[in-house]
Tab-separated table of C-alpha atoms and ligand atoms in Angstrom:
chain	number	residue	atom	x	y	z
A	1	UNK	CA	94.112	119.256	121.602
A	2	UNK	CA	97.654	118.226	120.132
A	3	UNK	CA	98.664	120.068	117.779
A	4	UNK	CA	101.139	117.566	114.704
A	5	UNK	CA	104.166	119.658	114.355
A	6	UNK	CA	106.881	117.953	114.342
A	7	UNK	CA	108.372	119.151	117.842
A	8	UNK	CA	104.962	117.178	119.323
A	9	UNK	CA	105.905	114.697	116.538
A	10	UNK	CA	109.499	114.058	117.943
A	11	UNK	CA	107.801	113.742	121.391
A	12	UNK	CA	106.731	109.651	119.890
A	13	UNK	CA	108.812	107.030	119.960
A	14	UNK	CA	108.072	104.820	117.020
A	15	UNK	CA	108.707	101.057	117.556
A	16	UNK	CA	110.509	99.555	115.448
A	17	UNK	CA	109.476	98.551	111.986
A	18	UNK	CA	110.005	95.088	110.966
A	19	UNK	CA	109.860	94.240	107.712
A	20	UNK	CA	108.475	91.544	106.908
A	21	UNK	CA	105.553	92.490	103.366
A	22	UNK	CA	104.907	89.595	102.028
A	23	UNK	CA	102.505	88.137	105.337
A	24	UNK	CA	100.661	91.095	104.644
A	25	UNK	CA	99.184	90.311	101.141
A	26	UNK	CA	98.041	87.373	102.444
A	27	UNK	CA	95.754	90.454	104.146
A	28	UNK	CA	94.233	91.447	101.369
A	29	UNK	CA	91.658	89.038	100.672
A	30	UNK	CA	88.369	90.237	101.399
A	31	UNK	CA	86.845	89.092	105.320
A	32	UNK	CA	82.930	90.057	105.210
A	33	UNK	CA	81.041	86.306	105.208
A	34	UNK	CA	77.718	85.312	105.215
A	35	UNK	CA	77.510	85.890	109.038
A	36	UNK	CA	74.584	87.092	110.520
A	37	UNK	CA	72.589	90.312	111.377
A	38	UNK	CA	75.180	90.014	114.901
A	39	UNK	CA	78.816	91.651	115.229
A	40	UNK	CA	81.076	89.758	117.528
A	41	UNK	CA	83.666	91.863	119.781
A	42	UNK	CA	86.404	90.753	121.190
A	43	UNK	CA	88.282	92.405	123.911
A	44	UNK	CA	88.793	91.729	127.692
A	45	UNK	CA	86.909	94.166	129.490
A	46	UNK	CA	84.436	92.378	131.921
A	47	UNK	CA	86.490	93.155	135.605
A	48	UNK	CA	85.466	95.748	137.880
A	49	UNK	CA	86.773	99.243	135.954
A	50	UNK	CA	86.968	97.729	132.140
A	51	UNK	CA	83.596	96.945	131.821
A	52	UNK	CA	81.433	100.203	132.357
A	53	UNK	CA	82.908	101.549	129.758
A	54	UNK	CA	82.307	99.039	126.928
A	55	UNK	CA	79.140	97.919	128.340
A	56	UNK	CA	78.224	101.847	127.500
A	57	UNK	CA	79.359	101.922	124.211
A	58	UNK	CA	77.700	98.698	123.501
A	59	UNK	CA	74.145	100.186	124.384
A	60	UNK	CA	74.788	103.683	121.940
A	61	UNK	CA	75.600	100.544	119.138
A	62	UNK	CA	72.195	98.894	119.616
A	63	UNK	CA	70.342	101.935	119.958
A	64	UNK	CA	71.597	103.015	116.623
A	65	UNK	CA	71.580	99.790	114.758
A	66	UNK	CA	69.698	96.483	114.700
A	67	UNK	CA	72.386	94.649	114.974
A	68	UNK	CA	73.306	92.673	117.682
A	69	UNK	CA	75.965	92.772	119.750
A	70	UNK	CA	77.875	89.789	120.773
A	71	UNK	CA	80.236	90.633	123.841
A	72	UNK	CA	82.691	88.016	124.018
A	73	UNK	CA	85.232	89.243	125.927
A	74	UNK	CA	87.532	87.301	127.635
A	75	UNK	CA	88.885	88.045	131.787
A	76	UNK	CA	91.743	88.743	132.716
A	77	UNK	CA	94.108	92.165	133.262
A	78	UNK	CA	95.967	93.323	131.007
A	79	UNK	CA	94.483	90.725	128.071
A	80	UNK	CA	96.963	88.029	129.426
A	81	UNK	CA	94.675	85.449	128.958
A	82	UNK	CA	93.269	87.276	125.751
A	83	UNK	CA	95.557	87.603	123.377
A	84	UNK	CA	95.825	83.954	124.428
A	85	UNK	CA	93.186	83.041	123.282
A	86	UNK	CA	92.715	85.492	120.093
A	87	UNK	CA	96.140	84.185	118.534
A	88	UNK	CA	94.001	80.509	118.658
A	89	UNK	CA	91.386	81.733	116.615
A	90	UNK	CA	92.873	83.755	114.246
A	91	UNK	CA	95.385	80.805	113.840
A	92	UNK	CA	92.277	78.720	112.944
A	93	UNK	CA	90.717	80.992	110.748
A	94	UNK	CA	88.054	81.894	113.103
A	95	UNK	CA	88.321	84.991	113.472
A	96	UNK	CA	85.800	87.363	115.449
A	97	UNK	CA	84.764	91.223	113.733
A	98	UNK	CA	86.623	93.370	116.032
A	99	UNK	CA	89.351	93.134	118.531
A	100	UNK	CA	91.280	95.082	121.383
A	101	UNK	CA	94.890	95.158	120.514
A	102	UNK	CA	97.088	98.495	121.249
A	103	UNK	CA	98.383	100.698	119.617
A	104	UNK	CA	101.941	99.948	118.061
A	105	UNK	CA	104.011	97.198	118.586
A	106	UNK	CA	101.250	94.901	119.555
A	107	UNK	CA	98.903	95.743	116.101
A	108	UNK	CA	102.622	95.291	114.613
A	109	UNK	CA	102.714	91.383	115.085
A	110	UNK	CA	98.828	90.968	114.046
A	111	UNK	CA	99.890	92.995	110.333
A	112	UNK	CA	102.473	90.912	110.288
A	113	UNK	CA	101.386	88.011	110.762
A	114	UNK	CA	98.108	89.005	108.150
A	115	UNK	CA	95.602	89.194	110.389
A	116	UNK	CA	93.920	92.029	109.642
A	117	UNK	CA	92.327	94.157	107.058
A	118	UNK	CA	94.252	97.690	106.344
A	119	UNK	CA	91.644	100.656	107.176
A	120	UNK	CA	92.235	103.077	104.998
A	121	UNK	CA	89.849	103.640	102.735
A	122	UNK	CA	87.499	103.242	105.805
A	123	UNK	CA	89.742	106.249	107.610
A	124	UNK	CA	88.969	108.657	104.943
A	125	UNK	CA	84.941	107.994	104.958
A	126	UNK	CA	85.030	109.171	108.778
A	127	UNK	CA	87.662	111.736	108.745
A	128	UNK	CA	90.097	110.242	110.672
A	129	UNK	CA	93.638	111.016	109.193
A	130	UNK	CA	92.015	114.450	110.669
A	131	UNK	CA	90.284	113.291	114.028
A	132	UNK	CA	94.051	110.943	115.710
A	133	UNK	CA	96.952	112.966	116.435
A	134	UNK	CA	99.031	111.569	113.364
A	135	UNK	CA	102.327	110.281	115.443
A	136	UNK	CA	99.041	107.845	116.893
A	137	UNK	CA	97.913	106.826	113.415
A	138	UNK	CA	101.717	105.817	113.085
A	139	UNK	CA	101.230	104.267	115.937
A	140	UNK	CA	98.335	102.354	114.075
A	141	UNK	CA	99.846	101.900	110.927
A	142	UNK	CA	102.590	99.193	108.824
A	143	UNK	CA	104.161	100.321	105.529
A	144	UNK	CA	101.498	102.913	104.618
A	145	UNK	CA	98.437	101.605	105.286
A	146	UNK	CA	95.976	102.340	108.755
A	147	UNK	CA	95.093	98.469	110.432
A	148	UNK	CA	93.332	99.868	113.408
A	149	UNK	CA	91.289	103.075	115.551
A	150	UNK	CA	92.335	103.804	118.332
A	151	UNK	CA	89.758	104.800	121.083
A	152	UNK	CA	91.796	106.176	123.809
A	153	UNK	CA	94.599	107.176	124.938
A	154	UNK	CA	95.462	105.400	128.799
A	155	UNK	CA	98.205	106.602	131.300
A	156	UNK	CA	100.655	103.553	133.000
A	157	UNK	CA	102.659	106.145	134.785
A	158	UNK	CA	100.288	106.905	138.365
A	159	UNK	CA	101.032	106.029	142.078
A	160	UNK	CA	97.254	105.971	143.512
A	161	UNK	CA	97.601	105.658	147.365
A	162	UNK	CA	95.432	106.605	150.582
A	163	UNK	CA	96.330	109.667	152.142
A	164	UNK	CA	94.983	108.979	155.361
A	165	UNK	CA	98.103	105.921	155.318
A	166	UNK	CA	100.098	107.817	154.063
A	167	UNK	CA	100.039	111.166	157.226
A	168	UNK	CA	99.646	107.871	159.483
A	169	UNK	CA	103.529	106.995	158.139
A	170	UNK	CA	104.074	110.523	159.317
A	171	UNK	CA	104.140	111.262	155.301
A	172	UNK	CA	102.752	113.929	153.377
A	173	UNK	CA	99.704	113.136	151.597
A	174	UNK	CA	100.111	116.851	150.143
A	175	UNK	CA	103.645	115.725	148.623
A	176	UNK	CA	104.356	112.329	147.544
A	177	UNK	CA	107.308	110.646	146.807
A	178	UNK	CA	108.927	112.797	142.896
A	179	UNK	CA	111.609	110.119	143.685
A	180	UNK	CA	111.850	106.133	142.937
A	181	UNK	CA	114.668	107.289	145.400
A	182	UNK	CA	112.247	109.367	148.246
A	183	UNK	CA	109.959	106.066	146.791
A	184	UNK	CA	112.058	103.986	149.011
A	185	UNK	CA	112.401	106.253	151.754
A	186	UNK	CA	108.388	105.947	151.836
A	187	UNK	CA	107.347	102.024	151.282
A	188	UNK	CA	110.338	101.714	154.325
A	189	UNK	CA	108.644	104.080	156.797
A	190	UNK	CA	105.596	102.815	155.861
A	191	UNK	CA	106.000	99.755	156.759
A	192	UNK	CA	108.501	100.409	160.329
A	193	UNK	CA	104.996	103.013	161.559
A	194	UNK	CA	101.931	101.712	160.526
A	195	UNK	CA	100.774	97.698	159.347
A	196	UNK	CA	99.235	98.561	156.092
A	197	UNK	CA	101.350	97.212	153.079
A	198	UNK	CA	103.650	99.678	151.718
A	199	UNK	CA	103.108	98.547	148.220
A	200	UNK	CA	100.387	96.623	146.712
A	201	UNK	CA	101.234	94.284	143.808
A	202	UNK	CA	99.045	91.475	142.347
A	203	UNK	CA	99.177	88.951	139.210
A	204	UNK	CA	102.548	88.897	137.593
A	205	UNK	CA	101.936	90.944	135.410
A	206	UNK	CA	101.413	93.993	137.234
A	207	UNK	CA	104.955	93.550	138.079
A	208	UNK	CA	105.817	93.976	134.886
A	209	UNK	CA	104.174	97.399	134.892
A	210	UNK	CA	105.817	98.246	138.334
A	211	UNK	CA	109.817	97.360	135.878
A	212	UNK	CA	108.158	99.828	133.404
A	213	UNK	CA	107.292	102.758	135.902
A	214	UNK	CA	110.710	102.017	137.893
A	215	UNK	CA	112.528	101.949	134.554
A	216	UNK	CA	110.909	105.499	133.605
A	217	UNK	CA	111.174	106.587	136.922
A	218	UNK	CA	115.279	106.637	137.599
A	219	UNK	CA	116.583	106.612	133.750
A	220	UNK	CA	114.197	108.830	132.183
A	221	UNK	CA	112.103	109.153	129.193
A	222	UNK	CA	114.703	109.275	126.685
A	223	UNK	CA	116.969	106.486	128.166
A	224	UNK	CA	114.115	104.326	128.615
A	225	UNK	CA	112.888	105.067	125.428
A	226	UNK	CA	115.875	104.434	123.829
A	227	UNK	CA	115.854	100.688	126.003
A	228	UNK	CA	113.721	99.556	123.759
A	229	UNK	CA	115.395	99.677	120.439
A	230	UNK	CA	116.430	96.379	118.679
A	231	UNK	CA	119.681	95.199	120.262
A	232	UNK	CA	119.706	98.171	123.451
A	233	UNK	CA	122.517	97.938	125.503
A	234	UNK	CA	120.403	96.457	128.790
A	235	UNK	CA	123.923	95.499	130.413
A	236	UNK	CA	125.316	99.278	132.008
A	237	UNK	CA	125.638	100.391	134.869
A	238	UNK	CA	121.991	102.437	134.805
A	239	UNK	CA	120.370	99.681	134.426
A	240	UNK	CA	121.674	97.843	137.618
A	241	UNK	CA	121.336	100.977	139.948
A	242	UNK	CA	117.294	100.519	138.144
A	243	UNK	CA	117.480	96.959	138.784
A	244	UNK	CA	118.289	96.955	142.330
A	245	UNK	CA	115.344	100.164	143.314
A	246	UNK	CA	113.159	97.897	141.570
A	247	UNK	CA	114.585	95.079	144.085
A	248	UNK	CA	114.382	96.910	147.018
A	249	UNK	CA	110.093	98.373	145.613
A	250	UNK	CA	109.212	95.042	145.201
A	251	UNK	CA	110.555	94.599	149.455
A	252	UNK	CA	107.928	96.734	150.524
A	253	UNK	CA	104.761	94.201	148.771
A	254	UNK	CA	103.019	92.210	150.195
A	255	UNK	CA	103.343	88.517	149.014
A	256	UNK	CA	100.960	85.683	147.979
A	257	UNK	CA	99.685	88.478	145.874
A	258	UNK	CA	99.860	86.170	142.868
A	259	UNK	CA	96.481	85.366	142.174
A	260	UNK	CA	94.790	88.515	142.334
A	261	UNK	CA	94.391	90.532	139.211
A	262	UNK	CA	95.016	94.916	139.731
A	263	UNK	CA	91.649	95.528	141.056
A	264	UNK	CA	92.672	93.889	144.242
A	265	UNK	CA	95.515	96.025	144.894
A	266	UNK	CA	94.137	98.924	143.816
A	267	UNK	CA	91.338	98.147	146.061
A	268	UNK	CA	93.479	97.105	148.645
A	269	UNK	CA	94.901	101.092	149.229
A	270	UNK	CA	90.907	102.833	149.429
A	271	UNK	CA	90.099	100.184	151.731
A	272	UNK	CA	92.767	101.488	153.355
A	273	UNK	CA	94.981	98.095	153.835
A	274	UNK	CA	97.827	99.055	151.639
A	275	UNK	CA	99.829	103.064	151.170
A	276	UNK	CA	100.554	102.266	147.980
A	277	UNK	CA	100.242	100.947	144.186
A	278	UNK	CA	101.284	102.241	140.493
A	279	UNK	CA	99.291	101.170	138.124
A	280	UNK	CA	97.345	102.250	134.422
A	281	UNK	CA	94.371	105.307	135.178
A	282	UNK	CA	92.077	102.450	134.166
A	283	UNK	CA	92.680	102.292	138.144
A	284	UNK	CA	90.431	105.831	138.117
A	285	UNK	CA	87.808	104.541	136.157
A	286	UNK	CA	87.492	101.183	139.430
A	287	UNK	CA	87.730	103.810	142.072
A	288	UNK	CA	85.022	105.760	139.873
A	289	UNK	CA	82.608	102.590	140.261
A	290	UNK	CA	83.117	101.693	143.579
A	291	UNK	CA	82.169	105.522	144.453
A	292	UNK	CA	85.472	106.690	145.818
A	293	UNK	CA	86.173	110.708	146.543
A	294	UNK	CA	89.589	111.740	144.909
A	295	UNK	CA	91.689	113.182	148.137
A	296	UNK	CA	89.909	111.287	150.362
A	297	UNK	CA	89.538	107.869	149.743
A	298	UNK	CA	92.873	108.122	147.347
A	299	UNK	CA	94.467	110.716	145.464
A	300	UNK	CA	97.640	110.215	143.097
A	301	UNK	CA	100.582	111.636	141.963
A	302	UNK	CA	102.581	110.314	138.615
A	303	UNK	CA	105.071	107.626	139.587
A	304	UNK	CA	107.692	108.757	141.147
A	305	UNK	CA	109.988	109.907	138.868
A	306	UNK	CA	108.040	110.026	136.105
A	307	UNK	CA	106.734	113.910	136.395
A	308	UNK	CA	106.270	115.124	132.908
A	309	UNK	CA	106.234	112.394	130.877
A	310	UNK	CA	103.348	110.240	129.816
A	311	UNK	CA	103.942	106.434	128.907
A	312	UNK	CA	101.280	105.726	127.696
A	313	UNK	CA	99.218	103.502	125.662
A	314	UNK	CA	95.937	103.221	123.315
A	315	UNK	CA	93.587	100.492	122.675
A	316	UNK	CA	92.610	100.174	119.783
A	317	UNK	CA	90.568	98.217	117.040
A	318	UNK	CA	90.710	96.097	114.375
A	319	UNK	CA	88.529	94.761	111.001
A	320	UNK	CA	90.014	91.288	110.534
A	321	UNK	CA	90.387	89.220	107.302
A	322	UNK	CA	88.044	87.086	106.971
A	323	UNK	CA	85.166	88.719	109.423
A	324	UNK	CA	82.565	87.012	108.912
A	325	UNK	CA	80.217	90.586	108.980
A	326	UNK	CA	81.978	92.907	107.920
A	327	UNK	CA	79.405	95.320	107.235
A	328	UNK	CA	79.039	95.392	110.780
A	329	UNK	CA	82.284	95.078	112.401
A	330	UNK	CA	82.111	98.951	110.138
A	331	UNK	CA	79.367	99.924	111.734
A	332	UNK	CA	81.419	99.431	115.333
A	333	UNK	CA	85.023	101.213	113.836
A	334	UNK	CA	82.527	104.083	113.170
A	335	UNK	CA	81.232	104.181	116.739
A	336	UNK	CA	84.473	103.689	118.151
A	337	UNK	CA	85.988	106.716	116.247
A	338	UNK	CA	83.633	109.355	116.712
A	339	UNK	CA	83.287	111.743	119.327
A	340	UNK	CA	81.099	110.543	120.429
A	341	UNK	CA	81.881	107.033	120.985
A	342	UNK	CA	84.950	108.261	122.931
A	343	UNK	CA	83.199	110.402	125.053
A	344	UNK	CA	80.796	107.788	126.330
A	345	UNK	CA	83.113	105.486	126.467
A	346	UNK	CA	86.526	107.248	128.196
A	347	UNK	CA	85.038	109.011	131.275
A	348	UNK	CA	83.723	105.697	132.363
A	349	UNK	CA	87.205	104.212	131.746
A	350	UNK	CA	89.624	105.742	133.488
A	351	UNK	CA	90.967	107.541	130.243
A	352	UNK	CA	90.950	110.379	127.203
A	353	UNK	CA	89.853	109.991	123.992
A	354	UNK	CA	92.084	109.328	121.392
A	355	UNK	CA	90.917	112.443	119.027
A	356	UNK	CA	91.849	116.024	119.308
A	357	UNK	CA	88.656	117.553	119.344
A	358	UNK	CA	87.652	116.341	122.757
A	359	UNK	CA	85.477	117.375	124.480
A	360	UNK	CA	86.339	118.800	127.976
A	361	UNK	CA	82.831	119.095	129.302
A	362	UNK	CA	82.200	115.260	129.060
A	363	UNK	CA	85.787	114.975	131.546
A	364	UNK	CA	84.797	117.774	133.496
A	365	UNK	CA	82.937	116.224	136.980
A	366	UNK	CA	85.883	113.798	137.148
A	367	UNK	CA	88.970	115.716	138.962
A	368	UNK	CA	91.515	112.445	137.395
A	369	UNK	CA	90.317	113.048	133.816
A	370	UNK	CA	90.792	116.607	134.449
A	371	UNK	CA	94.452	116.563	135.628
A	372	UNK	CA	95.128	114.117	132.549
A	373	UNK	CA	93.673	116.022	130.058
A	374	UNK	CA	95.945	118.776	130.892
A	375	UNK	CA	99.170	116.422	131.400
A	376	UNK	CA	98.277	114.935	127.880
A	377	UNK	CA	98.474	117.823	126.756
A	378	UNK	CA	102.053	119.090	127.927
A	379	UNK	CA	103.716	116.160	128.963
A	380	UNK	CA	106.900	114.125	126.876
A	381	UNK	CA	106.147	111.061	125.895
A	382	UNK	CA	107.747	107.376	126.472
A	383	UNK	CA	105.648	104.485	125.498
A	384	UNK	CA	104.108	101.588	127.653
A	385	UNK	CA	106.319	98.041	127.093
A	386	UNK	CA	103.695	96.214	128.690
A	387	UNK	CA	100.918	97.213	127.236
A	388	UNK	CA	102.385	96.474	123.804
A	389	UNK	CA	103.312	100.065	122.576
A	390	UNK	CA	107.117	99.006	122.655
A	391	UNK	CA	107.775	95.819	121.985
A	392	UNK	CA	105.896	93.074	119.584
A	393	UNK	CA	105.411	89.838	121.388
A	394	UNK	CA	108.407	87.813	121.242
A	395	UNK	CA	109.636	90.024	123.938
A	396	UNK	CA	107.487	90.837	125.723
A	397	UNK	CA	106.657	87.868	126.746
A	398	UNK	CA	110.562	86.956	127.485
A	399	UNK	CA	111.000	90.350	129.370
A	400	UNK	CA	107.569	88.194	131.663
A	401	UNK	CA	109.526	85.224	131.435
A	402	UNK	CA	112.573	87.240	133.146
A	403	UNK	CA	110.684	88.808	135.478
A	404	UNK	CA	108.999	85.349	136.643
A	405	UNK	CA	112.162	83.693	137.600
A	406	UNK	CA	112.960	87.021	139.462
A	407	UNK	CA	110.135	86.030	141.326
A	408	UNK	CA	110.777	82.736	142.167
A	409	UNK	CA	113.991	83.125	142.772
A	410	UNK	CA	115.316	87.088	143.480
A	411	UNK	CA	118.370	86.790	141.666
A	412	UNK	CA	119.090	90.488	140.469
A	413	UNK	CA	121.878	89.822	138.146
A	414	UNK	CA	120.155	87.038	136.341
A	415	UNK	CA	117.592	89.538	135.861
A	416	UNK	CA	119.638	91.551	133.707
A	417	UNK	CA	121.274	89.423	131.892
A	418	UNK	CA	117.818	87.974	130.526
A	419	UNK	CA	116.697	91.709	129.816
A	420	UNK	CA	119.670	91.954	128.105
A	421	UNK	CA	119.430	89.145	126.196
A	422	UNK	CA	115.554	89.609	125.210
A	423	UNK	CA	116.754	93.039	123.461
A	424	UNK	CA	119.709	91.010	121.215
A	425	UNK	CA	117.535	88.752	120.193
A	426	UNK	CA	115.542	90.487	117.787
B	501	GAL	C1	95.596	97.217	129.704
B	501	GAL	C2	94.760	98.078	128.184
B	501	GAL	C3	93.735	98.922	129.035
B	501	GAL	C4	93.407	98.099	130.475
B	501	GAL	C5	94.472	96.693	131.166
B	501	GAL	C6	93.976	96.271	132.081
B	501	GAL	O1	96.458	96.576	128.946
B	501	GAL	O2	94.945	98.228	127.414
B	501	GAL	O3	93.055	99.393	128.928
B	501	GAL	O4	91.702	97.338	130.314
B	501	GAL	O5	95.000	96.469	130.463
B	501	GAL	O6	93.077	95.236	131.756
């Protein structure tokens, strides 16, 4: 797959490294309590399109080990509920044996809090230093040690659409909008010419997800990446313009969608109720599960303005300090990090493997994933803020609060002020 050349490395945007080594000392204490013959794994993969990959991995795990798998998944897209439950457990020293965390700044929060064991020896034993791109290992590392095992790479910036609805609106389904400006025009056209929802959204986090896509689409990869430097200036005419676009786009979404997660708005596209949805490629796994046909029931393109950039995120699994079943957790991590495990999980999940020794044959039946693998080879990279790459939880939550207020009050100046304040308070 990719080479780890300096040019490649430059594509990755390292999240800011906060210096907080003291708490790490606490992380060196060993877990591995008495524990029974089980492994408890915590994630948020329960819903449509989320559970199938995990279930297949669990089946493989149980066929290899005489260890019972306790699936402690907590429902809720992008981990909004799960992360709160997990934090409570970690604070009260009741960790699962392994939990899902995004590579990047999100993981660093857990490391700095002293919740994670380093996995350097495990990496060496399993040959993982050679299996993953160096830049991804960096995103799972802190002060020279590595703390999680990446299972996949997801893409945040995908525009999903219903070809028939586009045609009904007089738009060419073979030529979906390539810029944010064209996208706004297309949404207007759908609104005028059809009864369909121009752009479906769901829970508030799906609006955060939309925001990162509009920022990337309007600003481009370099300026987008610079936004996540601590103290970055969000009070610029370029950001104002991007937020105005965001506001115009939001005018074409349906109301009363906050009670829906991400599956319902995605489903509206394949059902022909909505023309477009901007969502990560877990939607590809969902559409497969619904037995939808690519090119007929749905089609996709880079989110408008983001062609040539892969806005990436990576689900990874950890070994918490005090994991009751450390040996069993390491067996789980072995499967997570293996080529076999990744090629079982990813074709079902709609993601591509984090490992570089991909078996392309395992993805060949899947049009979307074949496309994604090719894109991953040749795109520039930007990190997803919402899915844990570029900002820590404090910053992410402040953005979410600002977006929540915007949804209530529709005050764009206030939104920009709060986004700027969130960047300043590092
Ligand atoms: C992301 C996660 C994906 C997918 C998605 C929707 O944060 O990395 O694996 O689950 O949320 O829940």
